[in-house]
CSV table of C-alpha atoms in Angstrom, one decimal:
chain,number,residue,atom,x,y,z
T,8,UNK,CA,77.2,159.8,53.1
T,9,UNK,CA,74.0,158.0,52.2
T,10,UNK,CA,72.9,154.9,54.0
T,11,UNK,CA,75.2,151.8,53.6
T,12,UNK,CA,74.5,149.8,50.4
T,13,UNK,CA,75.2,146.1,51.0
T,14,UNK,CA,76.5,144.6,47.9
T,15,UNK,CA,78.0,141.3,49.2
T,16,UNK,CA,80.5,139.8,46.8
T,17,UNK,CA,80.1,142.8,44.5
T,18,UNK,CA,82.1,144.9,46.9
T,19,UNK,CA,85.2,142.8,46.4
T,20,UNK,CA,84.8,143.0,42.7
T,21,UNK,CA,85.1,146.7,42.6
T,22,UNK,CA,88.4,148.2,41.2
T,23,UNK,CA,90.5,149.4,44.1
T,24,UNK,CA,90.8,153.2,44.5
T,25,UNK,CA,94.2,154.4,45.7
T,26,UNK,CA,94.3,156.8,48.6
T,27,UNK,CA,97.7,158.5,48.0
T,28,UNK,CA,97.2,160.9,45.2
T,29,UNK,CA,97.8,164.6,44.6
T,30,UNK,CA,94.3,165.5,43.5
T,31,UNK,CA,92.7,165.1,47.0
T,32,UNK,CA,92.0,167.5,49.9
T,33,UNK,CA,90.8,166.5,53.4
T,34,UNK,CA,89.0,169.1,55.6
T,35,UNK,CA,89.3,168.1,59.3
T,36,UNK,CA,88.0,169.6,62.5
T,37,UNK,CA,89.9,169.1,65.8
T,38,UNK,CA,89.3,170.6,69.2
T,39,UNK,CA,89.3,174.2,68.1
T,40,UNK,CA,89.5,174.8,64.4
T,41,UNK,CA,89.5,173.4,60.8
T,42,UNK,CA,92.7,172.4,59.0
T,43,UNK,CA,93.3,170.8,55.6
T,44,UNK,CA,95.6,168.1,54.2
T,45,UNK,CA,96.8,167.5,50.7
T,46,UNK,CA,99.5,165.4,49.1
T,47,UNK,CA,102.3,166.8,46.9
T,48,UNK,CA,105.3,165.6,45.0
T,49,UNK,CA,108.0,163.1,45.7
T,50,UNK,CA,110.4,163.2,48.6
T,51,UNK,CA,113.1,160.9,50.0
T,52,UNK,CA,113.1,160.1,53.7
T,53,UNK,CA,115.9,157.8,54.9
T,54,UNK,CA,116.4,156.2,51.4
T,55,UNK,CA,112.6,155.5,50.9
T,56,UNK,CA,110.4,157.3,48.4
T,57,UNK,CA,107.4,159.1,49.8
T,58,UNK,CA,104.9,161.8,48.8
T,59,UNK,CA,105.1,165.1,50.5
T,60,UNK,CA,102.2,166.2,52.7
T,61,UNK,CA,100.9,169.7,53.2
T,62,UNK,CA,98.6,171.3,55.7
T,63,UNK,CA,96.7,174.6,55.8
T,64,UNK,CA,94.6,176.6,58.3
T,65,UNK,CA,93.5,179.0,55.5
T,66,UNK,CA,89.8,178.7,54.8
T,67,UNK,CA,90.5,179.7,51.2
T,68,UNK,CA,93.3,177.1,50.9
T,69,UNK,CA,95.7,179.5,49.4
T,70,UNK,CA,98.5,179.2,51.9
T,71,UNK,CA,99.9,175.7,52.4
T,72,UNK,CA,102.8,174.5,54.7
T,73,UNK,CA,105.0,171.5,54.2
T,74,UNK,CA,104.6,168.9,57.0
T,75,UNK,CA,107.4,166.8,58.4
T,76,UNK,CA,105.6,163.6,57.3
T,77,UNK,CA,105.9,161.6,54.1
T,78,UNK,CA,103.2,159.3,52.9
T,79,UNK,CA,103.4,156.3,50.6
T,80,UNK,CA,101.1,153.5,49.4
T,81,UNK,CA,102.1,149.9,48.5
T,82,UNK,CA,99.9,146.9,47.9
T,83,UNK,CA,96.8,148.7,49.3
T,84,UNK,CA,98.6,149.6,52.5
T,85,UNK,CA,99.3,153.3,53.4
T,86,UNK,CA,102.3,154.3,55.4
T,87,UNK,CA,103.6,157.5,56.9
T,88,UNK,CA,107.1,158.4,58.0
T,89,UNK,CA,108.6,161.3,59.9
T,90,UNK,CA,112.4,161.7,59.9
T,91,UNK,CA,113.7,160.1,63.2
T,92,UNK,CA,110.6,158.1,63.8
T,93,UNK,CA,109.8,154.5,62.6
T,94,UNK,CA,107.5,154.1,59.7
T,95,UNK,CA,103.8,153.7,60.8
T,96,UNK,CA,101.0,152.0,58.9
T,97,UNK,CA,97.9,154.1,58.6
T,98,UNK,CA,95.6,151.8,56.6
T,99,UNK,CA,95.5,148.2,55.3
T,100,UNK,CA,92.7,147.8,52.7
T,101,UNK,CA,93.5,144.1,52.3
T,102,UNK,CA,92.0,143.4,55.7
T,103,UNK,CA,89.0,141.1,55.9
T,104,UNK,CA,86.1,140.6,58.4
T,105,UNK,CA,87.4,139.2,61.6
T,106,UNK,CA,91.0,140.5,61.1
T,107,UNK,CA,92.7,142.7,63.7
T,108,UNK,CA,94.4,145.9,62.8
T,109,UNK,CA,97.3,146.7,65.1
T,110,UNK,CA,97.2,150.3,66.5
T,111,UNK,CA,98.9,152.3,69.2
T,112,UNK,CA,95.7,152.7,71.2
T,113,UNK,CA,96.7,152.7,74.9
T,114,UNK,CA,93.7,151.1,76.6
T,115,UNK,CA,93.6,147.9,78.5
T,116,UNK,CA,92.4,144.7,76.8
T,117,UNK,CA,91.3,146.4,73.6
T,118,UNK,CA,91.9,145.7,69.9
T,119,UNK,CA,90.5,146.9,66.6
T,120,UNK,CA,88.7,144.1,64.8
T,121,UNK,CA,86.9,144.3,61.3
T,122,UNK,CA,83.2,143.9,62.0
T,123,UNK,CA,81.7,144.7,58.6
T,124,UNK,CA,82.8,145.3,55.0
T,125,UNK,CA,80.2,147.0,52.9
T,126,UNK,CA,79.8,149.8,50.4
T,127,UNK,CA,78.6,153.5,50.7
T,128,UNK,CA,77.4,155.9,48.1
T,129,UNK,CA,79.4,159.2,48.0
T,130,UNK,CA,78.0,162.6,47.4
T,131,UNK,CA,78.7,162.3,43.6
T,132,UNK,CA,76.9,158.9,43.6
T,133,UNK,CA,80.1,156.9,43.3
T,134,UNK,CA,80.2,153.6,45.2
T,135,UNK,CA,83.2,153.0,47.5
T,136,UNK,CA,84.1,150.1,49.7
T,137,UNK,CA,83.9,150.7,53.5
T,138,UNK,CA,85.5,148.9,56.4
T,139,UNK,CA,83.9,149.2,59.8
T,140,UNK,CA,85.9,148.2,62.9
T,141,UNK,CA,84.8,147.5,66.5
T,142,UNK,CA,86.8,147.6,69.6
T,143,UNK,CA,86.9,144.2,71.3
T,144,UNK,CA,88.7,142.5,74.1
T,145,UNK,CA,92.0,140.9,73.3
T,146,UNK,CA,92.3,139.1,76.7
T,147,UNK,CA,90.3,136.1,77.8
T,148,UNK,CA,88.0,136.9,80.8
T,149,UNK,CA,88.7,140.6,80.5
T,150,UNK,CA,86.4,143.3,79.0
T,151,UNK,CA,87.5,146.0,76.6
T,152,UNK,CA,86.6,149.2,78.4
T,153,UNK,CA,85.8,151.2,75.2
T,154,UNK,CA,82.3,151.9,74.2
T,155,UNK,CA,80.5,154.3,71.7
T,156,UNK,CA,80.2,156.8,74.6
T,157,UNK,CA,84.0,156.9,74.8
T,158,UNK,CA,85.0,156.4,71.2
T,159,UNK,CA,82.9,155.5,68.2
T,160,UNK,CA,83.7,152.6,66.0
T,161,UNK,CA,86.4,153.3,63.4
T,162,UNK,CA,85.4,153.5,59.7
T,163,UNK,CA,87.5,153.5,56.6
T,164,UNK,CA,86.4,154.4,53.1
T,165,UNK,CA,88.5,153.3,50.2
T,166,UNK,CA,90.4,156.1,48.6
T,167,UNK,CA,89.4,158.5,51.4
T,168,UNK,CA,90.6,157.0,54.7
T,169,UNK,CA,89.2,157.3,58.2
T,170,UNK,CA,86.2,159.3,59.3
T,171,UNK,CA,88.6,160.9,61.7
T,172,UNK,CA,90.6,162.4,58.8
T,173,UNK,CA,93.6,161.4,56.7
T,174,UNK,CA,95.8,160.7,59.7
T,175,UNK,CA,93.7,159.5,62.6
T,176,UNK,CA,96.0,160.8,65.4
T,177,UNK,CA,94.1,158.8,68.0
T,178,UNK,CA,95.2,155.6,66.4
T,179,UNK,CA,98.8,156.7,65.7
T,180,UNK,CA,100.1,158.2,68.9
T,181,UNK,CA,97.6,158.9,71.6
T,182,UNK,CA,95.6,157.3,74.3
T,183,UNK,CA,91.8,157.3,73.9
T,184,UNK,CA,91.7,159.2,77.1
T,185,UNK,CA,93.6,162.1,75.6
T,186,UNK,CA,91.7,165.3,74.9
T,187,UNK,CA,92.7,165.5,71.3
T,188,UNK,CA,89.8,164.5,69.0
T,189,UNK,CA,89.3,165.1,65.3
T,190,UNK,CA,86.9,164.1,62.6
T,191,UNK,CA,86.6,164.5,58.8
T,192,UNK,CA,84.3,167.3,57.7
T,193,UNK,CA,84.7,167.0,53.9
T,194,UNK,CA,86.7,165.3,51.2
T,195,UNK,CA,87.3,166.6,47.7
T,196,UNK,CA,88.8,164.8,44.8
T,197,UNK,CA,89.6,166.6,41.5
T,198,UNK,CA,87.8,169.6,43.0
T,199,UNK,CA,84.6,167.5,43.4
T,200,UNK,CA,82.9,167.1,46.8
T,201,UNK,CA,82.7,163.4,47.5
T,202,UNK,CA,82.2,163.3,51.2
T,203,UNK,CA,80.6,165.6,53.7
T,204,UNK,CA,80.0,164.9,57.4
T,205,UNK,CA,76.4,163.7,57.9
T,206,UNK,CA,75.8,165.5,61.1
T,207,UNK,CA,77.8,168.7,60.6
T,208,UNK,CA,77.1,169.5,56.9
T,209,UNK,CA,79.8,172.2,56.5
T,210,UNK,CA,83.4,172.0,55.3
T,211,UNK,CA,84.8,174.7,57.5
T,212,UNK,CA,84.3,175.4,61.2
T,213,UNK,CA,86.3,178.5,62.2
T,214,UNK,CA,86.3,178.0,66.0
T,215,UNK,CA,84.6,176.4,69.0
T,216,UNK,CA,81.9,179.0,69.1
T,217,UNK,CA,81.1,179.9,65.5
T,218,UNK,CA,77.6,179.1,64.4
T,219,UNK,CA,76.5,177.7,61.0
T,220,UNK,CA,72.8,177.8,60.1
T,221,UNK,CA,70.6,177.8,57.1
T,222,UNK,CA,68.1,179.7,59.3
T,223,UNK,CA,69.0,182.6,61.5
T,224,UNK,CA,65.8,182.0,63.5
T,225,UNK,CA,67.3,179.6,66.0
T,226,UNK,CA,68.5,181.0,69.3
T,227,UNK,CA,70.5,178.9,71.8
T,228,UNK,CA,71.4,180.2,75.3
T,229,UNK,CA,73.3,180.3,77.6
T,230,UNK,CA,76.3,179.1,75.8
T,231,UNK,CA,78.5,177.9,77.5
T,232,UNK,CA,76.0,176.3,80.0
T,233,UNK,CA,76.2,174.2,83.1
T,234,UNK,CA,72.8,172.7,83.9
T,235,UNK,CA,70.5,173.3,81.0
T,236,UNK,CA,70.3,174.9,77.5
T,237,UNK,CA,67.3,176.7,76.0
T,238,UNK,CA,66.6,176.6,72.3
T,239,UNK,CA,64.0,179.0,70.7
T,240,UNK,CA,62.5,178.9,67.2
T,241,UNK,CA,61.3,182.1,65.7
T,242,UNK,CA,59.0,182.8,62.7
T,243,UNK,CA,58.6,179.3,61.4
T,244,UNK,CA,56.5,176.2,62.0
T,245,UNK,CA,58.1,173.8,64.4
T,246,UNK,CA,56.0,170.8,63.5
T,247,UNK,CA,57.9,167.5,62.9
T,248,UNK,CA,61.2,168.8,64.3
T,249,UNK,CA,64.0,166.9,66.0
T,250,UNK,CA,66.9,168.1,68.1
T,251,UNK,CA,70.1,166.0,68.1
T,252,UNK,CA,73.1,166.5,70.4
T,253,UNK,CA,76.5,165.0,69.4
T,254,UNK,CA,79.7,164.9,71.4
T,255,UNK,CA,83.0,166.0,69.9
T,256,UNK,CA,83.5,162.5,68.4
T,257,UNK,CA,80.2,162.6,66.5
T,258,UNK,CA,78.4,160.2,68.8
T,259,UNK,CA,74.7,161.0,69.4
T,260,UNK,CA,74.3,161.6,73.2
T,261,UNK,CA,70.8,163.1,73.3
T,262,UNK,CA,67.8,163.3,71.0
T,263,UNK,CA,64.4,165.1,71.3
T,264,UNK,CA,61.8,164.1,68.8
T,265,UNK,CA,58.4,165.6,67.8
T,266,UNK,CA,59.1,169.2,68.8
T,267,UNK,CA,55.8,171.1,68.9
T,268,UNK,CA,56.7,174.2,70.8
T,269,UNK,CA,58.8,177.2,70.0
T,270,UNK,CA,60.9,176.9,73.1
T,271,UNK,CA,62.7,173.7,74.2
T,272,UNK,CA,64.8,173.2,77.4
T,273,UNK,CA,67.6,170.6,77.0
T,274,UNK,CA,68.9,169.2,80.3
T,275,UNK,CA,72.6,168.4,80.7
T,276,UNK,CA,71.8,164.9,82.0
T,277,UNK,CA,75.3,164.2,83.5
T,278,UNK,CA,77.1,164.9,80.2
T,279,UNK,CA,80.8,165.6,80.8
T,280,UNK,CA,82.4,169.0,80.2
T,281,UNK,CA,83.5,169.8,76.7
T,282,UNK,CA,82.1,170.9,73.3
T,283,UNK,CA,79.1,169.5,71.5
T,284,UNK,CA,77.2,170.0,68.3
T,285,UNK,CA,73.5,170.6,68.4
T,286,UNK,CA,71.6,169.9,65.1
T,287,UNK,CA,68.0,170.9,64.3
T,288,UNK,CA,66.1,168.9,61.7
T,289,UNK,CA,62.6,169.9,60.6
T,290,UNK,CA,60.6,168.0,57.9
T,291,UNK,CA,63.8,166.0,57.1
T,292,UNK,CA,65.7,169.2,56.3
T,293,UNK,CA,68.7,170.4,58.2
T,294,UNK,CA,67.9,173.9,59.7
T,295,UNK,CA,71.2,174.5,61.5
T,296,UNK,CA,74.1,173.3,63.5
T,297,UNK,CA,75.2,175.0,66.7
T,298,UNK,CA,78.5,174.5,68.5
T,299,UNK,CA,77.8,174.5,72.3
T,300,UNK,CA,80.0,174.1,75.3
T,301,UNK,CA,79.2,172.4,78.6
T,302,UNK,CA,81.3,173.9,81.5
């Protein structure tokens, strides 16, 4: 996505773009692999009309499987339902700045509050409304223990959903301390790419260790590592380069600017165990993304 475009009252004047539609595909990365969601035809779950949901682990998106969920949209609110479970609200695009969105986050004194409503430009130059939440205390004299180092602020884009994917599992069922994290890689509508993750510019990651690069002249070792990581450039000028390290939630945890040498040592700096993404940018061009693991 491009930088936010602040339009003020013009954002409210835009025609609402429904989310539940059969012409959309979400590409999502979790702890280990990429999977896809799409929406299908009608289904009845306990006397209520929903749309079917399908998922796929197939990189070619040929083989799809029916999920146990149904999804529906009413008055700019999106709901999901699994047989035997109560209906849950995924999104409410009627929400305004200062409003609280009720979630199932299991963390003391925390609530999700709308901080900003603005607009973003998609990959096809379309403008969509965006809602940005922050996690704030819901109890007087008590602090919300969440921060961007634990979980980044939640963002919704009209017609697309959360930057965590169509169904942000974290907000539905799990504690923020659980080890299940996921984020949206790409979103297609009518076979047109409209969103691509800004720090991992690919639509499919096959595994925790697969490497995706526009240049094969970047070496990273050892991987996994415990104390420090070495990155080497080969056969190209390293002037005006930046190394960015993101955790599994997409939060930037380390940055090295003005790289002038072909060999750079990246210290662990007390980062917790887990997988991270290392991105290399030179002259404002993305040269590659590496999946690395701290053990």
